[in-house]
Short mmCIF file of C-alpha atoms in Angstrom, two decimals:
data_model
loop_
_atom_site.label_atom_id
_atom_site.label_comp_id
_atom_site.label_asym_id
_atom_site.label_seq_id
_atom_site.Cartn_x
_atom_site.Cartn_y
_atom_site.Cartn_z
CA ASN A 245 -2.62 35.19 -18.41
CA GLY A 246 -1.03 32.43 -20.38
CA GLY A 247 -1.85 29.48 -22.48
CA ALA A 248 -1.52 25.78 -22.52
CA GLY A 249 -0.94 23.66 -25.56
CA ARG A 250 -0.52 20.03 -26.36
CA VAL A 251 0.54 18.76 -29.73
CA ALA A 252 1.17 15.18 -30.80
CA ARG A 253 2.68 14.38 -34.19
CA TYR A 254 2.85 10.86 -35.56
CA SER A 255 5.00 9.87 -38.53
CA GLU A 256 5.97 6.59 -40.20
CA GLY A 257 9.65 5.75 -39.77
CA LYS A 258 10.75 5.17 -43.33
CA SER A 259 14.44 4.46 -42.75
CA VAL A 260 13.92 2.07 -39.82
CA GLY A 261 11.92 -0.73 -41.42
CA SER A 262 8.70 -1.64 -39.63
CA SER A 263 9.11 0.86 -36.77
CA THR A 264 6.91 3.87 -36.16
CA LYS A 265 8.34 7.19 -35.00
CA LEU A 266 6.26 9.16 -32.51
CA ASP A 267 6.98 12.86 -31.83
CA ILE A 268 5.19 14.42 -28.85
CA ASP A 269 5.29 18.01 -27.58
CA HIS A 270 3.59 19.06 -24.34
CA SER A 271 3.80 22.64 -23.14
CA TYR A 272 2.33 25.09 -20.68
CA THR A 273 3.15 28.80 -20.49
CA ASN A 274 2.03 31.55 -18.18
CA ASP A 275 3.47 34.87 -19.36
CA ALA A 276 2.26 36.79 -16.28
CA ASP A 277 4.32 34.57 -13.95
CA GLU A 278 7.22 34.14 -16.39
CA PHE A 279 6.69 30.39 -16.21
CA SER A 280 6.81 27.68 -18.85
CA ALA A 281 7.11 23.91 -18.84
CA ILE A 282 7.90 22.15 -22.11
CA TYR A 283 8.36 18.43 -22.73
CA LYS A 284 9.45 17.16 -26.14
CA SER A 285 10.03 13.50 -26.85
CA GLN A 286 10.66 11.16 -29.71
CA ALA A 287 9.94 7.44 -29.48
CA MET A 288 10.50 4.49 -31.77
CA ILE A 289 7.92 1.71 -31.53
CA ASP A 290 8.08 -1.66 -33.28
CA ARG A 291 6.11 -4.93 -33.11
CA GLN A 292 7.72 -5.83 -29.77
CA GLY A 293 6.74 -2.48 -28.21
CA LEU A 294 8.82 0.54 -27.24
CA ARG A 295 12.30 0.34 -28.78
CA SER A 296 13.66 3.69 -27.60
CA SER A 297 12.52 7.04 -26.29
CA GLN A 298 14.39 10.32 -25.84
CA GLY A 299 12.90 13.39 -24.25
CA THR A 300 13.80 16.79 -22.88
CA TYR A 301 11.91 18.59 -20.13
CA THR A 302 12.58 22.34 -19.90
CA LEU A 303 11.29 24.37 -16.96
CA LYS A 304 11.64 28.15 -17.07
CA GLU A 305 10.70 30.11 -13.99
CA GLY A 306 11.55 33.73 -13.24
CA GLY A 307 14.38 33.88 -15.78
CA ARG A 308 16.00 30.61 -14.62
CA SER A 309 15.99 27.44 -16.71
CA THR A 310 16.27 23.82 -15.68
CA ILE A 311 16.71 21.16 -18.35
CA VAL A 312 16.35 17.42 -17.79
CA THR A 313 17.11 14.90 -20.53
CA ILE A 314 15.64 11.40 -20.44
CA ALA A 315 16.77 8.49 -22.64
CA VAL A 316 15.28 4.99 -22.52
CA ARG A 317 15.97 1.99 -24.74
CA ARG A 318 14.95 -1.65 -24.78
CA LEU A 319 17.81 -3.94 -23.83
CA THR A 320 18.42 -7.40 -25.27
CA GLY A 321 21.08 -10.09 -25.07
CA SER A 322 24.26 -9.30 -23.14
CA ASP A 323 23.18 -5.65 -22.60
CA LEU A 324 20.09 -6.90 -20.74
CA GLU A 325 22.10 -9.42 -18.71
CA THR A 326 24.65 -6.75 -17.71
CA ALA A 327 21.88 -4.32 -16.68
CA GLN A 328 20.10 -6.98 -14.62
CA LYS A 329 23.32 -7.94 -12.81
CA SER A 330 24.10 -4.28 -12.11
CA ALA A 331 20.58 -3.67 -10.76
CA ILE A 332 20.79 -6.68 -8.44
CA ASP A 333 24.24 -5.60 -7.19
CA GLU A 334 23.05 -2.05 -6.51
CA LEU A 335 19.87 -3.28 -4.81
CA GLY A 336 21.97 -4.67 -1.97
CA ASN A 337 23.33 -1.18 -1.25
CA LEU A 338 19.89 0.40 -0.75
CA PRO A 339 18.51 0.87 2.77
CA LYS A 340 15.54 -1.45 3.38
CA SER A 341 13.28 1.58 3.88
CA LEU A 342 13.74 2.50 0.19
CA LEU A 343 12.89 -0.95 -1.17
CA PRO A 344 9.39 -1.64 -2.50
CA VAL A 345 7.20 -3.33 0.11
CA GLN A 346 6.91 -6.43 -2.12
CA PHE A 347 10.60 -7.18 -1.45
CA ALA A 348 9.81 -7.85 2.21
CA ARG A 349 7.14 -10.45 1.40
CA LYS A 350 7.91 -14.14 1.93
CA SER A 351 7.53 -15.81 -1.47
CA LEU A 352 6.40 -19.39 -1.95
CA SER A 353 7.05 -21.92 -4.71
CA LEU A 354 3.78 -23.74 -5.23
CA LYS A 355 2.50 -25.79 -8.15
CA LEU A 356 -1.29 -25.81 -8.58
CA PRO A 357 -2.25 -25.37 -4.93
CA GLU A 358 -5.86 -25.97 -3.88
CA SER A 359 -7.73 -22.65 -3.63
CA TYR A 360 -10.16 -21.80 -0.88
CA SER A 361 -13.70 -20.70 -1.72
CA SER A 362 -16.22 -18.62 0.20
CA ALA A 363 -17.86 -21.93 1.23
CA SER A 364 -14.66 -23.43 2.67
CA LEU A 365 -12.45 -20.88 4.42
CA PRO A 366 -9.53 -21.57 6.79
CA ILE A 367 -9.65 -20.82 10.50
CA ARG A 368 -8.36 -17.40 11.60
CA GLY A 369 -4.62 -17.24 12.11
CA LYS A 370 -3.90 -20.07 9.63
CA LYS A 371 -1.03 -19.61 7.16
CA VAL A 372 -2.25 -19.46 3.56
CA ALA A 373 -0.76 -18.77 0.14
CA TYR A 374 -1.80 -15.54 -1.59
CA TYR A 375 -1.43 -15.32 -5.37
CA ASP A 376 -0.47 -11.82 -6.56
CA ARG A 377 -1.62 -11.71 -10.20
CA ASP A 378 0.42 -8.58 -10.97
CA LEU A 379 3.67 -10.21 -9.83
CA ASN A 380 2.66 -13.74 -10.93
CA GLN A 381 3.90 -15.05 -7.59
CA TYR A 382 2.59 -16.79 -4.46
CA PHE A 383 3.31 -15.20 -1.07
CA GLU A 384 2.80 -16.47 2.46
CA ALA A 385 0.03 -14.76 4.41
CA THR A 386 -2.02 -15.16 7.57
CA TYR A 387 -5.79 -15.48 7.20
CA LEU A 388 -7.49 -12.77 9.30
CA GLY A 389 -11.15 -13.49 8.54
CA GLU A 390 -14.06 -12.86 6.23
CA TYR A 391 -14.60 -9.31 4.98
CA SER A 392 -17.71 -9.85 2.86
CA ARG A 393 -19.51 -12.75 1.20
CA THR A 394 -16.79 -13.08 -1.47
CA GLU A 395 -13.79 -11.32 0.11
CA VAL A 396 -11.38 -12.11 2.94
CA GLN A 397 -8.67 -10.22 4.80
CA ILE A 398 -5.08 -11.41 4.99
CA GLN A 399 -1.77 -10.12 6.35
CA LEU A 400 1.32 -10.85 4.25
CA THR A 401 4.31 -12.38 6.02
CA GLY A 402 7.39 -10.12 6.04
CA SER A 403 5.82 -6.90 4.78
CA ASN A 404 2.85 -7.02 7.22
CA GLU A 405 0.59 -5.58 4.49
CA ARG A 406 -3.10 -6.10 5.20
CA LEU A 407 -5.11 -6.84 2.08
CA THR A 408 -8.74 -7.51 1.26
CA VAL A 409 -8.83 -10.09 -1.54
CA ARG A 410 -11.22 -12.52 -3.22
CA SER A 411 -11.46 -15.77 -1.29
CA SER A 412 -10.32 -17.63 -4.42
CA ALA A 413 -7.01 -15.67 -4.33
CA ILE A 414 -5.86 -17.62 -1.26
CA SER A 415 -4.76 -21.26 -1.34
CA LYS A 416 -3.84 -24.02 1.04
CA ILE A 417 -0.18 -24.48 1.96
CA GLU A 418 0.64 -28.18 2.12
CA ASN A 419 2.73 -29.14 5.15
#
């Protein structure tokens, strides 16, 4: 009743120095339902990573077509500064309910705080610092108690997220 196909073509970018050009086509068609979804993109990759990517997504359903075009490029210098300023300005216009939960967390500025271990844990209800490795940032949390031999539960201040983390991921907050 239809077929699906995926093709990826790779080619060296000769006219762009040390960059590599990547062409990708993804498609799915179902003739019985008069349905097809096709994504075609072209990306330029250099030693610093993705330089630019342009793609077109075409959805055909029952004789109607919808086309979405996507363009992404790496920003540097004044272009990057302008984009960052614009993003920060626009962020203030968003309702709080649309912001990522991490924005509600109370961040801390700590330098080499003393970590807890499973042998020396704080008392329940004590404020601790939680280090989020993904965000490379310390956040204030409340220690809720031991979860297992090596894990503890905390609740982050501001966002009220409850997390189960390694005991070494929480640190003392100096008063």
